[in-house]
One Martini backbone bead per residue (centre of mass of N, CA, C, O) as a GRO file, in nm:
protein
  296
    1MET     BB    1  12.330 -10.818   2.663
    2CYS     BB    2  12.288 -10.963   2.946
    3ILE     BB    3  12.147 -11.221   3.109
    4ARG     BB    4  11.995 -11.055   3.316
    5ASP     BB    5  11.854 -10.859   3.114
    6ARG     BB    6  11.713 -11.075   2.944
    7TYR     BB    7  11.542 -11.195   3.168
    8TYR     BB    8  11.391 -10.939   3.243
    9PHE     BB    9  11.269 -10.888   2.964
   10VAL     BB   10  11.114 -11.157   2.941
   11CYS     BB   11  10.938 -11.124   3.195
   12LEU     BB   12  10.790 -10.868   3.101
   13TRP     BB   13  10.669 -10.989   2.842
   14TRP     BB   14  10.520 -11.216   2.976
   15GLY     BB   15  10.332 -11.038   3.146
   16LEU     BB   16  10.210 -10.874   2.911
   17LEU     BB   17  10.091 -11.124   2.759
   18ILE     BB   18   9.900 -11.215   2.978
   19TYR     BB   19   9.722 -10.959   2.984
   20LEU     BB   20   9.656 -10.955   2.683
   21SER     BB   21   9.509 -11.229   2.684
   22ILE     BB   22   9.289 -11.168   2.888
   23PHE     BB   23   9.161 -10.913   2.733
   24SER     BB   24   9.107 -11.068   2.470
   25ILE     BB   25   8.907 -11.271   2.585
   26LEU     BB   26   8.706 -11.064   2.700
   27PHE     BB   27   8.649 -10.936   2.422
   28GLN     BB   28   8.528 -11.189   2.288
   29LEU     BB   29   8.289 -11.202   2.485
   30LEU     BB   30   8.176 -10.921   2.417
   31ASN     BB   31   8.127 -10.984   2.108
   32LEU     BB   32   7.868 -11.161   2.154
   33VAL     BB   33   7.691 -10.878   2.236
   34TYR     BB   34   7.926 -10.666   2.127
   35GLN     BB   35   8.039 -10.447   1.847
   36PRO     BB   36   8.284 -10.249   1.835
   37PRO     BB   37   8.478 -10.035   1.722
   38MET     BB   38   8.804 -10.047   1.644
   39MET     BB   39   8.919  -9.830   1.844
   40LEU     BB   40   8.765  -9.938   2.090
   41SER     BB   41   8.880 -10.222   2.083
   42LEU     BB   42   9.174 -10.143   2.138
   43ALA     BB   43   9.121  -9.995   2.406
   44ILE     BB   44   8.998 -10.240   2.564
   45ILE     BB   45   9.278 -10.392   2.553
   46ILE     BB   46   9.525 -10.191   2.604
   47LEU     BB   47   9.462 -10.019   2.857
   48PRO     BB   48   9.431 -10.247   3.074
   49THR     BB   49   9.703 -10.377   3.021
   50LEU     BB   50   9.880 -10.131   3.102
   51ALA     BB   51   9.761 -10.083   3.382
   52PHE     BB   52   9.826 -10.364   3.507
   53PHE     BB   53  10.128 -10.357   3.447
   54LEU     BB   54  10.207 -10.096   3.606
   55ILE     BB   55  10.083 -10.174   3.879
   56GLY     BB   56  10.234 -10.446   3.910
   57PHE     BB   57  10.517 -10.324   3.909
   58TYR     BB   58  10.483 -10.139   4.151
   59ASN     BB   59  10.400 -10.364   4.363
   60SER     BB   60  10.681 -10.523   4.351
   61PHE     BB   61  10.873 -10.257   4.468
   62GLN     BB   62  10.668 -10.172   4.694
   63LEU     BB   63  10.688 -10.162   5.024
   64LYS     BB   64  10.504 -10.329   5.272
   65ILE     BB   65  10.368 -10.280   5.600
   66SER     BB   66  10.267 -10.532   5.826
   67ALA     BB   67  10.045 -10.573   6.117
   68SER     BB   68  10.026 -10.808   6.401
   69GLN     BB   69   9.827 -10.962   6.659
   70LEU     BB   70   9.926 -11.212   6.904
   71ILE     BB   71   9.764 -11.476   7.097
   72ILE     BB   72   9.952 -11.704   7.315
   73PRO     BB   73   9.901 -11.934   7.530
   74GLY     BB   74  10.175 -12.017   7.757
   75ILE     BB   75  10.401 -11.847   7.695
   76ASN     BB   76  10.723 -11.713   7.803
   77LYS     BB   77  10.713 -11.472   7.575
   78SER     BB   78  10.761 -11.182   7.412
   79VAL     BB   79  10.750 -11.090   7.046
   80LYS     BB   80  10.921 -10.956   6.757
   81ILE     BB   81  10.840 -11.038   6.417
   82VAL     BB   82  10.996 -11.079   6.107
   83HIS     BB   83  10.837 -11.161   5.790
   84LEU     BB   84  10.984 -11.335   5.527
   85SER     BB   85  10.942 -11.402   5.164
   86ASP     BB   86  11.016 -11.451   4.848
   87LEU     BB   87  11.262 -11.277   4.712
   88HIS     BB   88  11.410 -11.385   4.458
   89LEU     BB   89  11.711 -11.381   4.413
   90GLY     BB   90  11.854 -11.229   4.105
   91PRO     BB   91  11.771 -11.084   3.813
   92VAL     BB   92  11.553 -10.890   3.956
   93TYR     BB   93  11.660 -10.933   4.250
   94SER     BB   94  11.894 -10.755   4.457
   95ARG     BB   95  12.084 -10.553   4.644
   96GLY     BB   96  11.882 -10.316   4.643
   97HIS     BB   97  11.650 -10.476   4.776
   98VAL     BB   98  11.797 -10.554   5.035
   99ASP     BB   99  11.849 -10.268   5.135
  100LYS     BB  100  11.549 -10.190   5.166
  101VAL     BB  101  11.467 -10.412   5.365
  102VAL     BB  102  11.677 -10.355   5.590
  103SER     BB  103  11.595 -10.062   5.645
  104GLN     BB  104  11.311 -10.137   5.751
  105ILE     BB  105  11.399 -10.329   5.980
  106LYS     BB  106  11.552 -10.120   6.149
  107LEU     BB  107  11.294  -9.954   6.216
  108ILE     BB  108  11.142 -10.193   6.361
  109ASP     BB  109  11.310 -10.363   6.561
  110PRO     BB  110  11.342 -10.669   6.606
  111ASP     BB  111  11.407 -10.985   6.753
  112ILE     BB  112  11.318 -11.141   6.482
  113VAL     BB  113  11.412 -11.305   6.175
  114VAL     BB  114  11.216 -11.447   5.900
  115ILE     BB  115  11.273 -11.696   5.633
  116SER     BB  116  11.029 -11.881   5.422
  117GLY     BB  117  11.179 -11.905   5.162
  118ASP     BB  118  11.290 -11.818   4.858
  119LEU     BB  119  11.549 -11.629   4.855
  120PHE     BB  120  11.592 -11.769   4.581
  121ASP     BB  121  11.538 -11.826   4.244
  122GLY     BB  122  11.763 -12.008   4.051
  123SER     BB  123  11.825 -11.891   3.748
  124MET     BB  124  12.089 -11.775   3.895
  125THR     BB  125  12.358 -11.667   4.009
  126VAL     BB  126  12.489 -11.489   4.287
  127ASP     BB  127  12.602 -11.259   4.476
  128PRO     BB  128  12.782 -11.330   4.765
  129PHE     BB  129  12.700 -11.018   4.888
  130VAL     BB  130  12.380 -10.976   4.886
  131LEU     BB  131  12.342 -11.041   5.222
  132GLN     BB  132  12.517 -10.843   5.399
  133PRO     BB  133  12.304 -10.645   5.535
  134PHE     BB  134  12.210 -10.856   5.758
  135SER     BB  135  12.468 -10.801   5.947
  136GLU     BB  136  12.336 -10.515   6.060
  137LEU     BB  137  12.154 -10.658   6.244
  138ARG     BB  138  12.045 -10.719   6.562
  139ALA     BB  139  11.889 -10.943   6.465
  140LYS     BB  140  11.826 -11.260   6.412
  141THR     BB  141  11.841 -11.481   6.124
  142PHE     BB  142  11.604 -11.712   5.984
  143PHE     BB  143  11.623 -12.012   5.763
  144ALA     BB  144  11.433 -12.189   5.513
  145LEU     BB  145  11.382 -12.397   5.263
  146GLY     BB  146  11.292 -12.383   4.935
  147ASN     BB  147  11.239 -12.483   4.616
  148HIS     BB  148  11.442 -12.277   4.482
  149ASP     BB  149  11.686 -12.331   4.660
  150ALA     BB  150  11.716 -12.651   4.636
  151HIS     BB  151  11.627 -12.713   4.317
  152PHE     BB  152  11.770 -12.466   4.154
  153LEU     BB  153  12.033 -12.362   4.297
  154GLY     BB  154  12.139 -12.496   4.558
  155ILE     BB  155  12.294 -12.557   4.857
  156ASP     BB  156  12.583 -12.454   4.796
  157GLU     BB  157  12.501 -12.169   4.696
  158VAL     BB  158  12.349 -12.084   4.944
  159LYS     BB  159  12.590 -12.100   5.148
  160LYS     BB  160  12.768 -11.892   5.007
  161SER     BB  161  12.559 -11.648   5.045
  162LEU     BB  162  12.551 -11.674   5.373
  163LYS     BB  163  12.848 -11.611   5.470
  164TYR     BB  164  12.798 -11.266   5.474
  165SER     BB  165  12.594 -11.327   5.699
  166ASN     BB  166  12.353 -11.380   5.983
  167ILE     BB  167  12.225 -11.624   5.858
  168VAL     BB  168  12.028 -11.902   5.966
  169LEU     BB  169  12.035 -12.231   5.872
  170LEU     BB  170  11.756 -12.461   5.882
  171GLU     BB  171  11.796 -12.825   5.869
  172ASN     BB  172  11.604 -13.001   6.038
  173GLU     BB  173  11.602 -12.785   6.289
  174GLN     BB  174  11.693 -12.625   6.602
  175ALA     BB  175  11.671 -12.301   6.783
  176ASP     BB  176  11.783 -12.073   7.019
  177CYS     BB  177  11.619 -11.738   7.093
  178ASN     BB  178  11.582 -11.611   7.378
  179GLY     BB  179  11.357 -11.859   7.440
  180ILE     BB  180  11.312 -11.917   7.137
  181ASN     BB  181  11.180 -12.163   6.923
  182ILE     BB  182  11.343 -12.261   6.618
  183ILE     BB  183  11.203 -12.423   6.327
  184GLY     BB  184  11.352 -12.595   6.045
  185ILE     BB  185  11.202 -12.705   5.735
  186ASP     BB  186  11.227 -12.861   5.460
  187TYR     BB  187  11.118 -12.885   5.161
  188ALA     BB  188  10.814 -13.067   5.069
  189MET     BB  189  10.565 -13.229   4.888
  190ASP     BB  190  10.480 -13.385   5.150
  191THR     BB  191  10.327 -13.390   5.457
  192GLU     BB  192  10.446 -13.643   5.594
  193SER     BB  193  10.745 -13.552   5.587
  194VAL     BB  194  10.712 -13.309   5.769
  195LEU     BB  195  10.604 -13.458   6.025
  196LYS     BB  196  10.848 -13.646   6.063
  197ARG     BB  197  11.059 -13.422   6.103
  198LEU     BB  198  10.914 -13.296   6.347
  199GLU     BB  199  10.911 -13.541   6.539
  200ARG     BB  200  11.234 -13.553   6.571
  201GLN     BB  201  11.266 -13.284   6.751
  202GLY     BB  202  11.130 -13.270   7.032
  203ILE     BB  203  10.911 -13.062   7.130
  204TYR     BB  204  10.840 -12.837   7.369
  205GLN     BB  205  10.654 -12.704   7.601
  206ASN     BB  206  10.589 -12.385   7.725
  207ARG     BB  207  10.661 -12.236   7.445
  208LEU     BB  208  10.785 -12.071   7.174
  209ASN     BB  209  10.704 -12.238   6.861
  210VAL     BB  210  10.873 -12.182   6.555
  211LEU     BB  211  10.777 -12.249   6.226
  212ILE     BB  212  10.970 -12.305   5.930
  213TYR     BB  213  10.770 -12.320   5.631
  214HIS     BB  214  10.710 -12.264   5.306
  215ALA     BB  215  10.436 -12.419   5.294
  216PRO     BB  216  10.066 -12.423   5.354
  217GLN     BB  217  10.005 -12.764   5.391
  218VAL     BB  218   9.984 -12.756   5.703
  219SER     BB  219   9.797 -12.783   5.960
  220MET     BB  220   9.763 -12.646   6.270
  221GLU     BB  221   9.641 -12.897   6.408
  222SER     BB  222   9.888 -13.081   6.341
  223LEU     BB  223  10.115 -12.904   6.471
  224GLU     BB  224  10.010 -12.905   6.770
  225LYS     BB  225  10.099 -13.204   6.830
  226TYR     BB  226  10.416 -13.070   6.818
  227ASN     BB  227  10.407 -12.777   6.971
  228VAL     BB  228  10.310 -12.579   6.759
  229ASN     BB  229  10.217 -12.209   6.762
  230LEU     BB  230  10.395 -12.112   6.498
  231CYS     BB  231  10.355 -12.057   6.146
  232LEU     BB  232  10.587 -11.986   5.873
  233ALA     BB  233  10.496 -11.884   5.544
  234GLY     BB  234  10.453 -11.917   5.177
  235HIS     BB  235  10.476 -11.949   4.809
  236THR     BB  236  10.201 -11.799   4.694
  237HIS     BB  237  10.212 -11.472   4.672
  238GLY     BB  238   9.902 -11.411   4.703
  239GLY     BB  239   9.882 -11.504   4.378
  240GLN     BB  240   9.986 -11.227   4.229
  241MET     BB  241   9.863 -11.363   3.937
  242ILE     BB  242   9.725 -11.414   3.653
  243PRO     BB  243   9.711 -11.770   3.671
  244MET     BB  244   9.858 -11.844   3.943
  245CYS     BB  245   9.624 -11.817   4.155
  246CYS     BB  246   9.451 -12.065   4.078
  247LYS     BB  247   9.639 -12.280   4.197
  248GLN     BB  248   9.655 -12.180   4.492
  249PHE     BB  249   9.343 -12.186   4.555
  250ALA     BB  250   9.322 -12.501   4.493
  251ILE     BB  251   9.539 -12.616   4.707
  252PHE     BB  252   9.494 -12.399   4.935
  253LYS     BB  253   9.328 -12.284   5.205
  254TYR     BB  254   9.563 -12.076   5.242
  255VAL     BB  255   9.731 -11.778   5.087
  256LYS     BB  256   9.698 -11.549   5.316
  257GLY     BB  257   9.792 -11.451   5.619
  258LEU     BB  258   9.614 -11.474   5.925
  259HIS     BB  259   9.562 -11.788   6.116
  260ARG     BB  260   9.358 -11.958   6.334
  261SER     BB  261   9.302 -12.205   6.521
  262SER     BB  262   9.044 -12.391   6.653
  263SER     BB  263   9.174 -12.376   6.954
  264GLY     BB  264   9.346 -12.088   6.984
  265ARG     BB  265   9.678 -12.168   7.020
  266GLY     BB  266   9.731 -12.098   6.704
  267TYR     BB  267   9.935 -12.006   6.408
  268ILE     BB  268   9.922 -11.888   6.064
  269HIS     BB  269  10.163 -11.733   5.841
  270ILE     BB  270  10.119 -11.588   5.510
  271SER     BB  271  10.318 -11.473   5.288
  272VAL     BB  272  10.323 -11.269   4.990
  273GLY     BB  273  10.597 -11.147   4.978
  274THR     BB  274  10.933 -10.980   4.886
  275GLY     BB  275  10.862 -11.078   4.594
  276THR     BB  276  10.903 -11.250   4.275
  277ALA     BB  277  10.786 -11.470   4.024
  278GLY     BB  278  10.894 -11.400   3.737
  279PRO     BB  279  10.707 -11.163   3.690
  280PRO     BB  280  10.723 -10.820   3.809
  281LEU     BB  281  10.406 -10.886   3.918
  282ARG     BB  282  10.104 -10.742   4.089
  283MET     BB  283   9.754 -10.778   4.148
  284PHE     BB  284   9.682 -10.858   4.483
  285SER     BB  285   9.965 -10.727   4.579
  286ARG     BB  286  10.241 -10.647   4.787
  287SER     BB  287  10.538 -10.623   4.880
  288THR     BB  288  10.620 -10.774   5.209
  289ILE     BB  289  10.649 -10.674   5.554
  290ALA     BB  290  10.606 -10.866   5.841
  291VAL     BB  291  10.455 -10.794   6.164
  292LEU     BB  292  10.483 -10.987   6.473
  293ASN     BB  293  10.298 -10.959   6.774
  294VAL     BB  294  10.379 -11.157   7.054
  295ASN     BB  295  10.150 -11.279   7.307
  296SER     BB  296  10.003 -11.415   7.616
   0.00000   0.00000   0.00000
Protein backbone atom coordinates (compact mmCIF):
# COMPACT_ATOMS: atom_id res chain seq x y z
CA MET A 1 0.00 0.00 0.00
CA CYS A 2 1.48 3.37 -1.06
CA ILE A 3 1.68 6.45 1.17
CA ARG A 4 -1.33 8.02 -0.57
CA ASP A 5 -3.52 4.95 0.04
CA ARG A 6 -2.39 4.66 3.66
CA TYR A 7 -3.24 8.32 4.29
CA TYR A 8 -6.69 7.87 2.72
CA PHE A 9 -7.29 4.73 4.80
CA VAL A 10 -6.24 6.48 8.04
CA CYS A 11 -8.47 9.49 7.27
CA LEU A 12 -11.50 7.24 6.74
CA TRP A 13 -10.86 5.36 9.98
CA TRP A 14 -10.37 8.66 11.78
CA GLY A 15 -13.75 9.87 10.58
CA LEU A 16 -15.45 6.58 11.45
CA LEU A 17 -14.00 6.66 14.97
CA ILE A 18 -15.20 10.26 15.45
CA TYR A 19 -18.79 9.26 14.63
CA LEU A 20 -18.50 6.09 16.71
CA SER A 21 -17.31 8.17 19.68
CA ILE A 22 -20.16 10.68 19.29
CA PHE A 23 -22.89 8.01 19.24
CA SER A 24 -21.22 6.07 22.06
CA ILE A 25 -21.33 9.19 24.24
CA LEU A 26 -24.98 9.81 23.31
CA PHE A 27 -25.73 6.17 24.19
CA GLN A 28 -24.11 6.59 27.62
CA LEU A 29 -26.35 9.61 28.23
CA LEU A 30 -29.38 7.56 27.16
CA ASN A 31 -28.31 4.85 29.60
CA LEU A 32 -28.84 7.26 32.47
CA VAL A 33 -32.61 7.16 31.89
CA TYR A 34 -33.11 3.90 29.97
CA GLN A 35 -31.06 0.70 29.65
CA PRO A 36 -31.96 -1.10 26.41
CA PRO A 37 -31.18 -4.79 25.69
CA MET A 38 -27.71 -5.65 24.35
CA MET A 39 -28.70 -6.06 20.67
CA LEU A 40 -30.69 -2.83 20.70
CA SER A 41 -27.76 -1.09 22.38
CA LEU A 42 -25.41 -2.15 19.59
CA ALA A 43 -27.93 -1.05 16.95
CA ILE A 44 -28.33 2.38 18.60
CA ILE A 45 -24.56 2.94 18.31
CA ILE A 46 -23.61 1.17 15.06
CA LEU A 47 -26.48 2.04 12.72
CA PRO A 48 -26.33 5.86 13.15
CA THR A 49 -22.52 5.69 12.97
CA LEU A 50 -22.62 3.90 9.61
CA ALA A 51 -25.42 6.12 8.30
CA PHE A 52 -23.58 9.37 9.12
CA PHE A 53 -20.32 7.92 7.78
CA LEU A 54 -21.82 6.90 4.42
CA ILE A 55 -23.83 10.11 4.00
CA GLY A 56 -20.78 12.18 4.96
CA PHE A 57 -18.63 10.34 2.42
CA TYR A 58 -21.25 10.89 -0.29
CA ASN A 59 -21.52 14.61 0.52
CA SER A 60 -17.75 15.04 0.19
CA PHE A 61 -17.53 13.90 -3.41
CA GLN A 62 -20.89 14.95 -4.91
CA LEU A 63 -20.51 18.49 -6.20
CA LYS A 64 -23.32 20.93 -5.53
CA ILE A 65 -23.81 24.11 -7.58
CA SER A 66 -25.14 27.09 -5.59
CA ALA A 67 -26.14 30.40 -7.19
CA SER A 68 -26.56 33.84 -5.61
CA GLN A 69 -27.58 37.28 -6.91
CA LEU A 70 -25.63 40.29 -5.59
CA ILE A 71 -26.51 43.97 -6.02
CA ILE A 72 -23.55 46.30 -5.42
CA PRO A 73 -24.35 50.00 -6.06
CA GLY A 74 -21.89 52.09 -8.06
CA ILE A 75 -19.81 49.34 -9.66
CA ASN A 76 -18.71 49.75 -13.26
CA LYS A 77 -19.97 46.44 -14.71
CA SER A 78 -21.82 43.19 -14.09
CA VAL A 79 -19.93 39.91 -13.77
CA LYS A 80 -20.46 36.20 -13.16
CA ILE A 81 -17.92 34.78 -10.68
CA VAL A 82 -17.31 31.14 -9.78
CA HIS A 83 -16.01 30.87 -6.23
CA LEU A 84 -14.03 27.77 -5.19
CA SER A 85 -12.19 27.20 -1.95
CA ASP A 86 -10.50 24.47 0.07
CA LEU A 87 -10.05 21.85 -2.64
CA HIS A 88 -7.27 20.32 -0.48
CA LEU A 89 -5.61 18.55 -3.39
CA GLY A 90 -3.34 15.78 -2.16
CA PRO A 91 -3.91 12.20 -0.97
CA VAL A 92 -7.73 12.36 -0.94
CA TYR A 93 -8.56 14.73 -3.81
CA SER A 94 -6.48 14.59 -6.98
CA ARG A 95 -6.71 14.92 -10.78
CA GLY A 96 -10.09 13.18 -11.02
CA HIS A 97 -11.66 15.72 -8.65
CA VAL A 98 -10.13 18.61 -10.61
CA ASP A 99 -11.54 17.19 -13.84
CA LYS A 100 -15.04 17.06 -12.31
CA VAL A 101 -14.79 20.63 -10.99
CA VAL A 102 -13.51 22.05 -14.28
CA SER A 103 -16.21 20.21 -16.26
CA GLN A 104 -18.88 21.91 -14.15
CA ILE A 105 -17.22 25.32 -14.50
CA LYS A 106 -17.23 24.97 -18.29
CA LEU A 107 -21.00 24.48 -18.19
CA ILE A 108 -21.42 27.56 -15.96
CA ASP A 109 -19.19 29.66 -18.28
CA PRO A 110 -18.22 32.39 -15.77
CA ASP A 111 -16.29 35.59 -16.43
CA ILE A 112 -13.87 34.99 -13.53
CA VAL A 113 -12.93 32.02 -11.36
CA VAL A 114 -11.65 32.64 -7.83
CA ILE A 115 -9.98 30.16 -5.45
CA SER A 116 -9.86 31.53 -1.90
CA GLY A 117 -7.06 29.41 -0.47
CA ASP A 118 -6.19 25.85 0.56
CA LEU A 119 -6.01 24.70 -3.02
CA PHE A 120 -3.57 22.11 -1.67
CA ASP A 121 -3.82 19.94 1.42
CA GLY A 122 -0.08 20.05 2.13
CA SER A 123 0.10 16.53 3.61
CA MET A 124 2.16 15.35 0.62
CA THR A 125 3.49 16.68 -2.67
CA VAL A 126 1.11 16.58 -5.63
CA ASP A 127 1.34 15.72 -9.29
CA PRO A 128 2.68 18.87 -11.02
CA PHE A 129 0.03 18.42 -13.75
CA VAL A 130 -2.91 18.13 -11.32
CA LEU A 131 -4.18 21.63 -12.17
CA GLN A 132 -3.71 21.40 -15.94
CA PRO A 133 -7.51 21.20 -16.62
CA PHE A 134 -7.83 24.83 -15.44
CA SER A 135 -5.90 25.87 -18.56
CA GLU A 136 -8.92 24.74 -20.61
CA LEU A 137 -11.20 27.40 -19.10
CA ARG A 138 -12.18 30.53 -21.02
CA ALA A 139 -12.21 32.55 -17.79
CA LYS A 140 -9.06 33.55 -15.97
CA THR A 141 -8.59 31.95 -12.53
CA PHE A 142 -7.21 33.90 -9.55
CA PHE A 143 -5.91 32.35 -6.34
CA ALA A 144 -4.69 33.58 -2.94
CA LEU A 145 -2.80 31.45 -0.43
CA GLY A 146 -4.47 29.67 2.47
CA ASN A 147 -2.84 28.24 5.58
CA HIS A 148 -2.41 24.75 4.06
CA ASP A 149 -0.82 26.17 0.90
CA ALA A 150 1.72 28.42 2.58
CA HIS A 151 2.42 26.63 5.88
CA PHE A 152 2.07 22.92 5.01
CA LEU A 153 2.94 22.47 1.32
CA GLY A 154 5.18 25.53 0.91
CA ILE A 155 5.16 28.33 -1.63
CA ASP A 156 7.78 26.72 -3.91
CA GLU A 157 5.72 23.55 -4.33
CA VAL A 158 2.58 25.66 -4.87
CA LYS A 159 4.22 27.58 -7.71
CA LYS A 160 5.46 24.35 -9.34
CA SER A 161 1.91 23.01 -9.44
CA LEU A 162 0.50 26.27 -10.86
CA LYS A 163 3.00 26.22 -13.74
CA TYR A 164 0.82 24.09 -16.05
CA SER A 165 -2.45 25.91 -15.41
CA ASN A 166 -3.72 29.40 -16.18
CA ILE A 167 -4.19 30.11 -12.46
CA VAL A 168 -2.83 33.50 -11.37
CA LEU A 169 -1.41 33.57 -7.84
CA LEU A 170 -1.88 36.95 -6.15
CA GLU A 171 0.51 37.44 -3.24
CA ASN A 172 -0.50 40.69 -1.52
CA GLU A 173 -1.15 42.31 -4.90
CA GLN A 174 -3.96 43.18 -7.26
CA ALA A 175 -4.74 42.55 -10.91
CA ASP A 176 -7.20 43.94 -13.44
CA CYS A 177 -9.47 41.46 -15.20
CA ASN A 178 -11.58 43.20 -17.85
CA GLY A 179 -12.27 46.18 -15.59
CA ILE A 180 -12.73 44.09 -12.41
CA ASN A 181 -10.10 44.66 -9.73
CA ILE A 182 -8.99 41.41 -8.05
CA ILE A 183 -6.96 41.69 -4.82
CA GLY A 184 -5.26 38.66 -3.30
CA ILE A 185 -3.95 38.82 0.29
CA ASP A 186 -1.86 36.01 1.83
CA TYR A 187 -3.31 34.20 4.83
CA ALA A 188 -2.32 35.73 8.18
CA MET A 189 -3.27 34.80 11.73
CA ASP A 190 -4.18 38.31 12.86
CA THR A 191 -6.66 40.76 11.36
CA GLU A 192 -4.37 43.76 11.75
CA SER A 193 -1.82 42.25 9.35
CA VAL A 194 -4.51 41.72 6.75
CA LEU A 195 -5.72 45.31 6.95
CA LYS A 196 -2.15 46.69 6.73
CA ARG A 197 -1.49 44.65 3.59
CA LEU A 198 -4.77 45.85 2.15
CA GLU A 199 -3.99 49.48 2.92
CA ARG A 200 -0.78 49.26 0.89
CA GLN A 201 -2.76 48.31 -2.23
CA GLY A 202 -4.29 51.79 -2.70
CA ILE A 203 -7.59 50.48 -4.05
CA TYR A 204 -9.69 52.91 -6.11
CA GLN A 205 -13.41 53.61 -5.70
CA ASN A 206 -16.24 53.31 -8.24
CA ARG A 207 -15.36 49.85 -9.53
CA LEU A 208 -15.87 46.26 -8.44
CA ASN A 209 -13.04 45.46 -6.01
CA VAL A 210 -12.97 41.74 -5.19
CA LEU A 211 -10.81 40.66 -2.26
CA ILE A 212 -9.63 37.04 -2.11
CA TYR A 213 -8.70 36.21 1.46
CA HIS A 214 -8.79 32.72 2.93
CA ALA A 215 -10.48 33.16 6.33
CA PRO A 216 -13.64 35.19 7.10
CA GLN A 217 -11.96 36.95 10.02
CA VAL A 218 -12.22 40.55 8.79
CA SER A 219 -15.61 42.26 8.94
CA MET A 220 -17.09 43.64 5.73
CA GLU A 221 -17.49 47.01 7.48
CA SER A 222 -13.68 47.15 7.98
CA LEU A 223 -13.00 46.12 4.39
CA GLU A 224 -15.31 48.82 3.00
CA LYS A 225 -12.98 51.47 4.43
CA TYR A 226 -10.43 50.23 1.87
CA ASN A 227 -12.99 50.28 -0.99
CA VAL A 228 -13.51 46.49 -1.03
CA ASN A 229 -17.11 45.70 -1.97
CA LEU A 230 -16.89 41.90 -2.29
CA CYS A 231 -14.80 39.55 -0.15
CA LEU A 232 -14.46 35.87 -1.07
CA ALA A 233 -13.33 33.57 1.74
CA GLY A 234 -13.38 29.93 2.83
CA HIS A 235 -11.41 28.09 5.53
CA THR A 236 -14.40 27.03 7.65
CA HIS A 237 -15.62 24.20 5.37
CA GLY A 238 -19.11 25.19 6.47
CA GLY A 239 -18.40 23.36 9.72
CA GLN A 240 -17.79 20.10 7.78
CA MET A 241 -18.43 17.75 10.74
CA ILE A 242 -18.46 17.49 14.53
CA PRO A 243 -16.23 18.34 16.40
CA MET A 244 -14.51 20.59 13.80
CA CYS A 245 -17.63 22.74 13.44
CA CYS A 246 -17.60 23.69 17.14
CA LYS A 247 -14.32 25.58 16.72
CA GLN A 248 -15.47 27.39 13.57
CA PHE A 249 -18.78 28.52 15.09
CA ALA A 250 -16.91 29.78 18.17
CA ILE A 251 -14.29 31.79 16.24
CA PHE A 252 -16.10 33.31 13.27
CA LYS A 253 -19.23 35.43 13.08
CA TYR A 254 -20.17 33.82 9.77
CA VAL A 255 -19.24 30.26 8.83
CA LYS A 256 -20.81 29.88 5.40
CA GLY A 257 -22.90 31.59 2.75
CA LEU A 258 -23.49 35.13 1.53
CA HIS A 259 -23.73 38.04 3.98
CA ARG A 260 -24.35 41.71 3.25
CA SER A 261 -22.65 44.53 5.14
CA SER A 262 -24.64 46.82 7.41
CA SER A 263 -24.22 49.66 4.87
CA GLY A 264 -25.69 47.51 2.10
CA ARG A 265 -22.76 48.39 -0.20
CA GLY A 266 -20.75 45.19 0.11
CA TYR A 267 -20.83 41.43 0.62
CA ILE A 268 -18.75 38.61 2.01
CA HIS A 269 -19.21 35.13 0.59
CA ILE A 270 -17.83 32.20 2.59
CA SER A 271 -17.47 29.02 0.58
CA VAL A 272 -18.23 25.72 2.34
CA GLY A 273 -15.38 24.29 0.30
CA THR A 274 -14.93 22.20 -2.83
CA GLY A 275 -13.10 19.48 -0.91
CA THR A 276 -12.49 18.48 2.70
CA ALA A 277 -9.68 18.55 5.27
CA GLY A 278 -8.84 15.37 7.18
CA PRO A 279 -11.61 12.78 6.85
CA PRO A 280 -13.46 13.02 3.50
CA LEU A 281 -16.75 13.38 5.36
CA ARG A 282 -19.34 16.19 5.49
CA MET A 283 -22.14 16.31 8.02
CA PHE A 284 -23.57 19.80 7.40
CA SER A 285 -22.92 20.51 3.72
CA ARG A 286 -21.79 19.17 0.34
CA SER A 287 -18.65 20.10 -1.57
CA THR A 288 -19.80 23.16 -3.50
CA ILE A 289 -19.10 25.31 -6.55
CA ALA A 290 -20.60 28.74 -5.84
CA VAL A 291 -21.82 31.01 -8.65
CA LEU A 292 -22.10 34.72 -7.82
CA ASN A 293 -23.97 36.93 -10.29
CA VAL A 294 -22.93 40.51 -9.46
CA ASN A 295 -24.92 43.47 -10.78
CA SER A 296 -25.05 47.21 -10.03
